[in-house]
mmCIF file of C-alpha atoms and ligand atoms in Angstrom:
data_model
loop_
_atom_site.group_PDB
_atom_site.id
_atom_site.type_symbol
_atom_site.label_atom_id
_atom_site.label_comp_id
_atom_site.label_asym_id
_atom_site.label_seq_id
_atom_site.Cartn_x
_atom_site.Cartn_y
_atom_site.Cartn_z
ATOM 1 C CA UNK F 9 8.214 7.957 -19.649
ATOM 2 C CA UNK F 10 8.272 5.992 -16.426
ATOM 3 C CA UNK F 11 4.470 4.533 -15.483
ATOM 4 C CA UNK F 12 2.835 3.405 -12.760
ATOM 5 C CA UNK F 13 4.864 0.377 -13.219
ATOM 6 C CA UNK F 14 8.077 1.361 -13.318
ATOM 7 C CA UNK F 15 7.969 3.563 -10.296
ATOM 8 C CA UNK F 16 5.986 0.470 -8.567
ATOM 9 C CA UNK F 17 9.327 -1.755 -9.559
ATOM 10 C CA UNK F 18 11.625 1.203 -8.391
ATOM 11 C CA UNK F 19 10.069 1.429 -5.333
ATOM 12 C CA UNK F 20 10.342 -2.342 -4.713
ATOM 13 C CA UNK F 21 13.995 -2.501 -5.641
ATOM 14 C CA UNK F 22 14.827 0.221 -3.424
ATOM 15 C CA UNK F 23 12.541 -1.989 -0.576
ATOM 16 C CA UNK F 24 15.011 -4.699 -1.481
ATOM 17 C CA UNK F 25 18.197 -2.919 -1.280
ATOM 18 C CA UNK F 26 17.280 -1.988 2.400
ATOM 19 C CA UNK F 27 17.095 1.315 1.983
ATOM 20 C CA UNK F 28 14.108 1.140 4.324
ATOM 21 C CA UNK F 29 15.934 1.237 7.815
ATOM 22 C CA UNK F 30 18.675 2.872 6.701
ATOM 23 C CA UNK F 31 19.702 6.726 8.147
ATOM 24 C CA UNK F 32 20.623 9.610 5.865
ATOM 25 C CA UNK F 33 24.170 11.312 6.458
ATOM 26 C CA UNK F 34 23.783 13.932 3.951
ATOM 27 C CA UNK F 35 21.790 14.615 0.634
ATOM 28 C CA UNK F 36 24.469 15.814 -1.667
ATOM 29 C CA UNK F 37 22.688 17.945 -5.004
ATOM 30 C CA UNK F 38 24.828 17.986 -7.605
ATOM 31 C CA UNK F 39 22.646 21.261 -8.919
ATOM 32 C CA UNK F 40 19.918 23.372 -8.099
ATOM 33 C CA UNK F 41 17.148 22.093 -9.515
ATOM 34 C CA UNK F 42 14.755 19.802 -11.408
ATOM 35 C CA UNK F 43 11.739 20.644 -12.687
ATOM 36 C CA UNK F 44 11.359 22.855 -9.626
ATOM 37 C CA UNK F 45 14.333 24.075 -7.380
ATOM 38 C CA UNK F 46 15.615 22.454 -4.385
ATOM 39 C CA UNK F 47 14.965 24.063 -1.432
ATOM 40 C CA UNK F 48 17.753 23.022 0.081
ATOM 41 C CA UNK F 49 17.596 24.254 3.970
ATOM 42 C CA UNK F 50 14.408 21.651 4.074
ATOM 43 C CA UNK F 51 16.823 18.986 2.583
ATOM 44 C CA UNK F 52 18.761 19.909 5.275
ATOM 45 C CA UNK F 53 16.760 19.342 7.869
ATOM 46 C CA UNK F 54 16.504 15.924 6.729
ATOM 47 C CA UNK F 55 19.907 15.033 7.703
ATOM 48 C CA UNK F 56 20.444 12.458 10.757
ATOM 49 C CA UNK F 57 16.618 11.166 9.691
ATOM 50 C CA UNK F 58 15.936 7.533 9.334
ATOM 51 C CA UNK F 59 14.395 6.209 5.991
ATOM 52 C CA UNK F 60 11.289 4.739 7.343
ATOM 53 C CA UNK F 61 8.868 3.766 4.739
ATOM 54 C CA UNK F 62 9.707 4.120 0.513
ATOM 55 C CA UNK F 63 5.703 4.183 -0.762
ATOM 56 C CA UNK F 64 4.215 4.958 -3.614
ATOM 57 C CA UNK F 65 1.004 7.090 -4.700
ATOM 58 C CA UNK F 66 0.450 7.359 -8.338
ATOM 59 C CA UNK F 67 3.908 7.582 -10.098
ATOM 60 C CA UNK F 68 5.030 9.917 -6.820
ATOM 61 C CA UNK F 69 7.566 8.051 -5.119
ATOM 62 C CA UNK F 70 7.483 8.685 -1.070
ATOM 63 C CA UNK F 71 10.035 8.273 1.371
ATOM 64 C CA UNK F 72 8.718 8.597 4.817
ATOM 65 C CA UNK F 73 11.426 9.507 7.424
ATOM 66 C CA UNK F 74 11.826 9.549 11.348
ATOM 67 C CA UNK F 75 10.096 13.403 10.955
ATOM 68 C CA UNK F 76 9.561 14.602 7.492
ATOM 69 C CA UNK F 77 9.678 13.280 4.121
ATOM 70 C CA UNK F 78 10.476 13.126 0.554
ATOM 71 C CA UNK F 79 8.466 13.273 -2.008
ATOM 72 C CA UNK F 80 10.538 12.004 -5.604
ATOM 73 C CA UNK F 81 8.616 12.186 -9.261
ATOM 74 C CA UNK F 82 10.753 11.145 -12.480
ATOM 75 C CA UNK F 83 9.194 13.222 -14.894
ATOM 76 C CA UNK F 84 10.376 11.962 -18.294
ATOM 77 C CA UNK F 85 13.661 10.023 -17.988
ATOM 78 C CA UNK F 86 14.251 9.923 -14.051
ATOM 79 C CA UNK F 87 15.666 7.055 -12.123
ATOM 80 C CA UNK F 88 17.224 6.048 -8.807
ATOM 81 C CA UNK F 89 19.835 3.638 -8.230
ATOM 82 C CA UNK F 90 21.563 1.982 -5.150
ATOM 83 C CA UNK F 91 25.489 2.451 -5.515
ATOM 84 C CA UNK F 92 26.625 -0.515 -2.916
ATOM 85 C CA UNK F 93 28.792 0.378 -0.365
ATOM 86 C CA UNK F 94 32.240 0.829 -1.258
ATOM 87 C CA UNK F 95 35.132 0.542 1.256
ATOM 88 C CA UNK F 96 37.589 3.489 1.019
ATOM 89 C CA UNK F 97 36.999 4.995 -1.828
ATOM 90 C CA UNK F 98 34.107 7.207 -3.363
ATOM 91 C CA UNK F 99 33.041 7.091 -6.966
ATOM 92 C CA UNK F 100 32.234 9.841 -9.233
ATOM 93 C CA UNK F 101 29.120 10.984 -10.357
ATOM 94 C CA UNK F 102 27.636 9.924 -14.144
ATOM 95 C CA UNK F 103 27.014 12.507 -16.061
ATOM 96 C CA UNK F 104 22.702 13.291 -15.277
ATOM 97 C CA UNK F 105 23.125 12.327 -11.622
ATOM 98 C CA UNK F 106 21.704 14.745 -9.950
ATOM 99 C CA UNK F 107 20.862 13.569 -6.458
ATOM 100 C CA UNK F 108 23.301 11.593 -4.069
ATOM 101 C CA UNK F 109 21.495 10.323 -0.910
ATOM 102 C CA UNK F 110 24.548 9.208 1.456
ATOM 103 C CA UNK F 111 23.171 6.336 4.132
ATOM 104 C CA UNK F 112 24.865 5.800 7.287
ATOM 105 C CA UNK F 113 25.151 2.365 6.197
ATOM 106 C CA UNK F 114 27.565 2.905 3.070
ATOM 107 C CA UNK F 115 24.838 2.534 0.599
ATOM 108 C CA UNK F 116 24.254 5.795 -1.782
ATOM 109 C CA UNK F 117 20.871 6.591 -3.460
ATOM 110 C CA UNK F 118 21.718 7.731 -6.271
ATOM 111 C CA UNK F 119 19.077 10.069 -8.753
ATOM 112 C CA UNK F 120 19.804 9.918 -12.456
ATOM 113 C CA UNK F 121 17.426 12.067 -14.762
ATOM 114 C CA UNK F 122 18.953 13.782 -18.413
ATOM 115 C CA UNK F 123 15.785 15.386 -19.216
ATOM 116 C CA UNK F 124 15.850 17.176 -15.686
ATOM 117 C CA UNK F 125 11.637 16.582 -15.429
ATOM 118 C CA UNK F 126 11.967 14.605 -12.131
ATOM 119 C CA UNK F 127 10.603 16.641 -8.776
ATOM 120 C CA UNK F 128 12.790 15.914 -5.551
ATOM 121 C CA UNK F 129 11.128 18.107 -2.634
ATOM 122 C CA UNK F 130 11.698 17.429 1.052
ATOM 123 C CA UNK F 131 8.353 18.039 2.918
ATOM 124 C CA UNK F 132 7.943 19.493 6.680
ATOM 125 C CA UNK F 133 6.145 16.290 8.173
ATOM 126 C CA UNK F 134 4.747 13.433 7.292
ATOM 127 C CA UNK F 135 1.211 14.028 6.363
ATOM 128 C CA UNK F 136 1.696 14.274 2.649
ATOM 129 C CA UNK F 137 -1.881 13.768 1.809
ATOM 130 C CA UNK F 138 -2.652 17.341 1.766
ATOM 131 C CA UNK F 139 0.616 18.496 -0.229
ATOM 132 C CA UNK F 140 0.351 20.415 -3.788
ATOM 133 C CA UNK F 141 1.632 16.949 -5.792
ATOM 134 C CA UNK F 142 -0.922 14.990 -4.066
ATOM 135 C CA UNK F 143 -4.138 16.568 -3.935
ATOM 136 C CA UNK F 144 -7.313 15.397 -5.801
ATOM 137 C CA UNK F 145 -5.450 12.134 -6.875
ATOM 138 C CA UNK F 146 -8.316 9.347 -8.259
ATOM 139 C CA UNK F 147 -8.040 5.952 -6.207
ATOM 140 C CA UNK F 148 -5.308 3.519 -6.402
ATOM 141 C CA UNK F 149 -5.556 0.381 -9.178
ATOM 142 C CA UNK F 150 -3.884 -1.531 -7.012
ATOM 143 C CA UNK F 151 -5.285 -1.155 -3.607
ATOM 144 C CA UNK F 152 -8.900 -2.010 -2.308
ATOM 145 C CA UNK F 153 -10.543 -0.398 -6.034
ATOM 146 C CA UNK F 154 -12.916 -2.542 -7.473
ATOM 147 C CA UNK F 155 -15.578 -2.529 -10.531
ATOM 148 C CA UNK F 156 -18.322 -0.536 -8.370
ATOM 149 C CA UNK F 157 -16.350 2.094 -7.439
ATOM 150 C CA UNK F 158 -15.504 2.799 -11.326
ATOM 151 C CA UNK F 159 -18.771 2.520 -11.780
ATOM 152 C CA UNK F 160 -19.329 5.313 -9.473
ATOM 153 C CA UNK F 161 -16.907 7.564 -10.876
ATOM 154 C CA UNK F 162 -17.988 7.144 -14.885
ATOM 155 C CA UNK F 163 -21.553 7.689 -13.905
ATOM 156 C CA UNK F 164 -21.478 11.208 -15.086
ATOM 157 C CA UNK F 165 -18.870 11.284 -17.161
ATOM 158 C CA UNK F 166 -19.679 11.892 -21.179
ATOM 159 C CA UNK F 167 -15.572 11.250 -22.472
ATOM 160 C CA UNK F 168 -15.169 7.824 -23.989
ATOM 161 C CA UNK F 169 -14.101 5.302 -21.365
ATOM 162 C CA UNK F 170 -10.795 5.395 -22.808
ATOM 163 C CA UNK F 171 -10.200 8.907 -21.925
ATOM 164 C CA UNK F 172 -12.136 8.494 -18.633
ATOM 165 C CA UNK F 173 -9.928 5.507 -17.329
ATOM 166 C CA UNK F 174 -6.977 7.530 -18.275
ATOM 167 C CA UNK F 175 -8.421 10.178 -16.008
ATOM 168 C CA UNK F 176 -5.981 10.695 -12.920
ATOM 169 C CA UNK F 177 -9.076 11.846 -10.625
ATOM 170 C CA UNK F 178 -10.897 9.168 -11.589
ATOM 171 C CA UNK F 179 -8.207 6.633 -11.195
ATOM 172 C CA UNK F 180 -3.924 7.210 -11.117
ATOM 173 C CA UNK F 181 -1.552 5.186 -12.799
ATOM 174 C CA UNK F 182 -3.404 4.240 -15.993
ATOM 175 C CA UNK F 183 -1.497 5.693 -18.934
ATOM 176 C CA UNK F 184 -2.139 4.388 -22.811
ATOM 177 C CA UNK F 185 -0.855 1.483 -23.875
ATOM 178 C CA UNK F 186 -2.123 -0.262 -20.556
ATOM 179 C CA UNK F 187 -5.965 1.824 -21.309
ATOM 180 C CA UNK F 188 -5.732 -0.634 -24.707
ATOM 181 C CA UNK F 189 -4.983 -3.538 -23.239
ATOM 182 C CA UNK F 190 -7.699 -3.473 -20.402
ATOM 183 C CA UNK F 191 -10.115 -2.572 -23.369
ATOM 184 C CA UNK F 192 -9.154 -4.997 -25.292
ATOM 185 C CA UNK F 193 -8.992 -7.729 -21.807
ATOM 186 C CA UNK F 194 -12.438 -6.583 -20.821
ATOM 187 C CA UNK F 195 -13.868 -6.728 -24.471
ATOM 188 C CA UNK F 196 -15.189 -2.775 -24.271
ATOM 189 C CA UNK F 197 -14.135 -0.473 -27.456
ATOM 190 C CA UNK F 198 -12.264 2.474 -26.606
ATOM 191 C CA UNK F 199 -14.804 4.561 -27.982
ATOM 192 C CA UNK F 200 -18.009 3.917 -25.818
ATOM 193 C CA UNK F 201 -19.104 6.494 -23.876
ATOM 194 C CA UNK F 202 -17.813 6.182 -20.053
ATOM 195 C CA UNK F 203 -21.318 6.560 -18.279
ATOM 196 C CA UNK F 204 -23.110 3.735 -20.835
ATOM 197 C CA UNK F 205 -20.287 1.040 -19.437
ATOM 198 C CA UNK F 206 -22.586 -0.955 -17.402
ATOM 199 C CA UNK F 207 -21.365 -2.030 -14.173
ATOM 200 C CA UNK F 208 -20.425 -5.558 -15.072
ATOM 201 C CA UNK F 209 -18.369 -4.069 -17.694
ATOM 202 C CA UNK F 210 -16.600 -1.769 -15.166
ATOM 203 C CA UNK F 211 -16.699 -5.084 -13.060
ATOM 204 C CA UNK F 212 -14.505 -6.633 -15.623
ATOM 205 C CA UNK F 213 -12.073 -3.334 -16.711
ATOM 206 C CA UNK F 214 -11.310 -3.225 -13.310
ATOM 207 C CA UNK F 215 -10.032 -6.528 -12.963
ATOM 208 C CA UNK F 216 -8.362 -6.192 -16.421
ATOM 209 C CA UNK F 217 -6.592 -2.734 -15.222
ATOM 210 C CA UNK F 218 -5.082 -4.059 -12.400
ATOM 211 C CA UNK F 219 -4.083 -7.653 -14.147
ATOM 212 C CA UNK F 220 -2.772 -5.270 -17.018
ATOM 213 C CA UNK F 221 -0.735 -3.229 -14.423
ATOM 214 C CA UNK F 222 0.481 -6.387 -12.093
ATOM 215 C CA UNK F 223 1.778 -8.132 -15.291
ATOM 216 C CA UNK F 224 3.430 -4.872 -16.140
ATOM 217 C CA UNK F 225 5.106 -5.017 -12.679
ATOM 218 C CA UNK F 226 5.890 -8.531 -12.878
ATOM 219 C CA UNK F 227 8.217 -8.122 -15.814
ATOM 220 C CA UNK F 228 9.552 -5.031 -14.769
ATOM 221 C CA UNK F 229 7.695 -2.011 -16.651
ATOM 222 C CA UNK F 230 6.481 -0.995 -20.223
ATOM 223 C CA UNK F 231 9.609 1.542 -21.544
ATOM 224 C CA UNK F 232 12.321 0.245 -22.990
ATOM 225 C CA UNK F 233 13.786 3.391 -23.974
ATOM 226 C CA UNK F 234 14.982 4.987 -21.586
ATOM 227 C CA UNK F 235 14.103 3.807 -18.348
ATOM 228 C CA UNK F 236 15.948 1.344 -15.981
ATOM 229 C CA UNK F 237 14.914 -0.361 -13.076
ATOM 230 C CA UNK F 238 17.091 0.625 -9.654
ATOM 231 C CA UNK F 239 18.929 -2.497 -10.638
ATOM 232 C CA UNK F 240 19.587 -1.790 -13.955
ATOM 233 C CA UNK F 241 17.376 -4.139 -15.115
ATOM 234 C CA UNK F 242 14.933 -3.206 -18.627
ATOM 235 C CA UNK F 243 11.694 -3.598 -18.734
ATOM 236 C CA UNK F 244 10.007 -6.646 -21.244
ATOM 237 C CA UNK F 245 6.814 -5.926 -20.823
ATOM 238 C CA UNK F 246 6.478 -4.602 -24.471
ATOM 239 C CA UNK F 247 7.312 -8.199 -26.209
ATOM 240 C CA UNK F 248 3.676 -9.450 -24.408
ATOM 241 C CA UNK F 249 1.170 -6.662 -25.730
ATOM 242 C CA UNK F 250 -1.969 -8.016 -26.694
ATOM 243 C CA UNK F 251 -3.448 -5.267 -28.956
ATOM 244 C CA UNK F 252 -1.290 -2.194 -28.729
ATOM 245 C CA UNK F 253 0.635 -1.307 -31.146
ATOM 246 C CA UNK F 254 -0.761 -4.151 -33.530
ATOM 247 C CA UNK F 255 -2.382 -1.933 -35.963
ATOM 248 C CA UNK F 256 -2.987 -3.999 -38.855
ATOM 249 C CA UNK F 257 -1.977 -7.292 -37.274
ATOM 250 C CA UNK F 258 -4.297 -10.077 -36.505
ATOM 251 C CA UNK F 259 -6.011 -10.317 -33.740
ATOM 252 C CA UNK F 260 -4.748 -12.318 -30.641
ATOM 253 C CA UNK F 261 -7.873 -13.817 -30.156
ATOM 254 C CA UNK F 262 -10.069 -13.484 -33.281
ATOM 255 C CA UNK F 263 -7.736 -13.055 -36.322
ATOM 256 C CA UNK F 264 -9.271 -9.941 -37.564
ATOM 257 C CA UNK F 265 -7.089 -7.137 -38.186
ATOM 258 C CA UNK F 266 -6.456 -4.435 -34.953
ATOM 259 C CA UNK F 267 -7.636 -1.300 -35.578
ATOM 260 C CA UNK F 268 -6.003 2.375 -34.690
ATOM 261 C CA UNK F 269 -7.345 5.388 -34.077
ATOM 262 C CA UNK F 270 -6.602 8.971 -32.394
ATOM 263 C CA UNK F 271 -8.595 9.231 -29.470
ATOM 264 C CA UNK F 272 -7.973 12.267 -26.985
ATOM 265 C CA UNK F 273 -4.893 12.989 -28.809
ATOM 266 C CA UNK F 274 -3.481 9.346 -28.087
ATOM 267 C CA UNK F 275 -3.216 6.398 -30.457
ATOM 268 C CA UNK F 276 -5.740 3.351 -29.537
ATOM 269 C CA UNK F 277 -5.251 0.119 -31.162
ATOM 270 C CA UNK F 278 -8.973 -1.818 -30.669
ATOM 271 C CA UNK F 279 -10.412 -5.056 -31.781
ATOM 272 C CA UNK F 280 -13.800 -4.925 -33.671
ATOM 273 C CA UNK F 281 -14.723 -8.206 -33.231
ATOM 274 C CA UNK F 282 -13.617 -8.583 -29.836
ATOM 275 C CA UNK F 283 -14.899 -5.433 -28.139
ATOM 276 C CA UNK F 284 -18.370 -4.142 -27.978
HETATM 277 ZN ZN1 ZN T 24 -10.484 -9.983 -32.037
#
């Protein structure tokens, strides 16, 4: 399933493609729906718009035009791709493309999704704070979030940290194999309880969350199966794990074994030695 990452790198490839800039001719759905149905007359309206601004809030991708906007999710196995432009001719469709942005400049955005989880919604204006997707979202890792404002957030929280930092109203984008790594970066076991982390701990998962996430983004994402970069690139992000999925292994640091357990319903890989 695309993360935080992924959607981060999609979002920059589609930066670097100049999609930014570019105008829409026509959004061309090659069905109804995704996991909710098109509504195509706002689509519509969309038409003639400039692409202003592709952002990104949590794993929602955003794509601020001259009026409105569009707000993109990938669910399980979505992607978007930049077809160049092609003199001439047109090019069919792969099979699971779904969505075909046409830009006045040549370029086609292309959405590609065969589990059909993905959300594609065009929304009246650009104040997309207040819409359904967006609501009650925790803060962003990778923006102005630091150690004292997790602090703030675990202070009455009884879950284990794990589940807590996993917690998209206390803070988006942190799904589980990055929750082990920051653990096991910031030396705190998965199963403390989230309001005894003190706040130089939080001080340091912080800092480990968003050095776990940058490196993520750096090589391109954590999924190898079945997600792709708007380039077509893979993600290698899984060759440099530091405790996750290293049940049994030695330790990185310490040479112990890594432990496992179910936590929340989600496997946790921990060092005993390591974290406290
Ligand atoms: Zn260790």
């Amino acid at each position: 399933m695309p993360e935080l990452p992924e959607v981060e790198n999609v979002r920059r490839s589609l930066q670097a493609a100049g999609v930014e800039g570019s105008k829409v001719e026509r959004v061309e759905l090659l069905r109804a729906n995704l996991r909710t149905p098109f509504d195509q007359r706002l689509i519509a309206k969309t038409h003639g718009q400039r692409i202003e601004r592709v952002w990104r809030r949590a794993k929602f991708l955003l794509f601020e035009l001259s009026k409105d906007a569009w707000i993109s999710h990938l669910g399980m196995t979505g992607s978007w791709r930049v077809e160049p432009k092609r003199t001439g001719v047109g090019f069919a469709a792969l099979k699971h493309d779904h969505i075909r942005v046409h830009l006045s400049s040549g370029m086609v955005l292309v959405y590609h999704d065969p589990r059909r989880f993905g959300v594609f919604e065009a929304h009246p204006g650009k104040d997309l704070v207040h819409s359904k997707w967006l609501r009650g979202l925790g803060q962003e890792p990778l923006e102005s979030w630091d150690g004292e404002s997790l602090h703030a957030s675990l202070r009455h929280r009884e879950s284990v940290i794990k589940s807590a930092i996993m917690d998209q109203k206390v803070v988006v984008g942190v799904g589980n194999i990055y929750a082990s790594e920051a653990l096991f970066m910031a030396g705190i076991r998965p199963t403390r309880k989230a309001n005894r982390v003190s706040r130089e701990e939080c001080g340091r998962l912080a800092q480990a969350i968003r050095k776990v996430l940058d490196k993520a983004i750096a090589s391109g994402g954590s999924t190898i199966r079945d997600y792709r970069q708007a380039d077509g690139q893979k993600g290698e992000f899984q060759e440099q794990l530091l405790v996750y999925g290293r049940a049994g292994l030695s330790c990185r640091q310490c040479a112990q074994p890594v432990k496992q357990k179910v936590i929340g319903g989600r496997s946790s890989f921990w060092c005993a030695t390591c974290q406290r």
